[in-house]
Amino acid sequence: MVAFGGYSMPLVYPDCGIIESHLHTRSKVSVFDVSHMLQTK
């Protein structure tokens, strides 16, 4: 977990590393919140 905007955000899940998480998303389905990755004006 990492601090982000006053909240704790999971960065890497303990039972699944980065590569395993990526492969899971590519072969099945995952939800990824991208709302923190953009700015609007």
PDB file of N, CA and C in Angstrom, residues 3-18:
ATOM      1  N   ALA A   3       0.701   5.696   0.040  1.00  0.00           N
ATOM      2  CA  ALA A   3      -0.137   6.861   0.323  1.00  0.00           C
ATOM      3  C   ALA A   3      -0.408   7.600  -0.985  1.00  0.00           C
ATOM      4  N   PHE A   4      -1.678   7.939  -1.227  1.00  0.00           N
ATOM      5  CA  PHE A   4      -2.040   8.690  -2.430  1.00  0.00           C
ATOM      6  C   PHE A   4      -3.249   9.548  -2.125  1.00  0.00           C
ATOM      7  N   GLY A   5      -3.083  10.852  -2.172  1.00  0.00           N
ATOM      8  CA  GLY A   5      -4.195  11.769  -1.962  1.00  0.00           C
ATOM      9  C   GLY A   5      -4.886  11.606  -0.625  1.00  0.00           C
ATOM     10  N   GLY A   6      -4.135  11.223   0.402  1.00  0.00           N
ATOM     11  CA  GLY A   6      -4.713  11.038   1.727  1.00  0.00           C
ATOM     12  C   GLY A   6      -5.337   9.670   1.949  1.00  0.00           C
ATOM     13  N   TYR A   7      -5.214   8.791   0.965  1.00  0.00           N
ATOM     14  CA  TYR A   7      -5.762   7.439   1.071  1.00  0.00           C
ATOM     15  C   TYR A   7      -4.647   6.417   0.881  1.00  0.00           C
ATOM     16  N   SER A   8      -4.904   5.194   1.245  1.00  0.00           N
ATOM     17  CA  SER A   8      -3.981   4.103   0.971  1.00  0.00           C
ATOM     18  C   SER A   8      -4.407   3.433  -0.333  1.00  0.00           C
ATOM     19  N   MET A   9      -3.463   3.301  -1.259  1.00  0.00           N
ATOM     20  CA  MET A   9      -3.752   2.710  -2.563  1.00  0.00           C
ATOM     21  C   MET A   9      -2.880   1.472  -2.732  1.00  0.00           C
ATOM     22  N   PRO A  10      -3.487   0.346  -3.106  1.00  0.00           N
ATOM     23  CA  PRO A  10      -2.671  -0.848  -3.318  1.00  0.00           C
ATOM     24  C   PRO A  10      -1.804  -0.673  -4.562  1.00  0.00           C
ATOM     25  N   LEU A  11      -0.522  -0.971  -4.418  1.00  0.00           N
ATOM     26  CA  LEU A  11       0.399  -0.878  -5.545  1.00  0.00           C
ATOM     27  C   LEU A  11       0.696  -2.271  -6.096  1.00  0.00           C
ATOM     28  N   VAL A  12       0.956  -3.189  -5.202  1.00  0.00           N
ATOM     29  CA  VAL A  12       1.182  -4.584  -5.568  1.00  0.00           C
ATOM     30  C   VAL A  12       0.452  -5.433  -4.547  1.00  0.00           C
ATOM     31  N   TYR A  13      -0.326  -6.387  -5.019  1.00  0.00           N
ATOM     32  CA  TYR A  13      -1.027  -7.275  -4.107  1.00  0.00           C
ATOM     33  C   TYR A  13      -0.089  -8.374  -3.635  1.00  0.00           C
ATOM     34  N   PRO A  14      -0.150  -8.757  -2.358  1.00  0.00           N
ATOM     35  CA  PRO A  14       0.827  -9.699  -1.791  1.00  0.00           C
ATOM     36  C   PRO A  14       0.800 -11.088  -2.426  1.00  0.00           C
ATOM     37  N   ASP A  15      -0.331 -11.542  -2.910  1.00  0.00           N
ATOM     38  CA  ASP A  15      -0.409 -12.883  -3.487  1.00  0.00           C
ATOM     39  C   ASP A  15      -0.166 -12.886  -4.991  1.00  0.00           C
ATOM     40  N   CYS A  16       0.128 -11.713  -5.552  1.00  0.00           N
ATOM     41  CA  CYS A  16       0.286 -11.608  -7.001  1.00  0.00           C
ATOM     42  C   CYS A  16       1.260 -10.477  -7.307  1.00  0.00           C
ATOM     43  N   GLY A  17       2.375 -10.794  -7.934  1.00  0.00           N
ATOM     44  CA  GLY A  17       3.348  -9.769  -8.296  1.00  0.00           C
ATOM     45  C   GLY A  17       2.903  -8.991  -9.523  1.00  0.00           C
ATOM     46  N   ILE A  18       3.747  -8.106  -9.985  1.00  0.00           N
ATOM     47  CA  ILE A  18       3.408  -7.237 -11.105  1.00  0.00           C
ATOM     48  C   ILE A  18       3.174  -8.040 -12.382  1.00  0.00           C
TER      49      ILE A  18
END
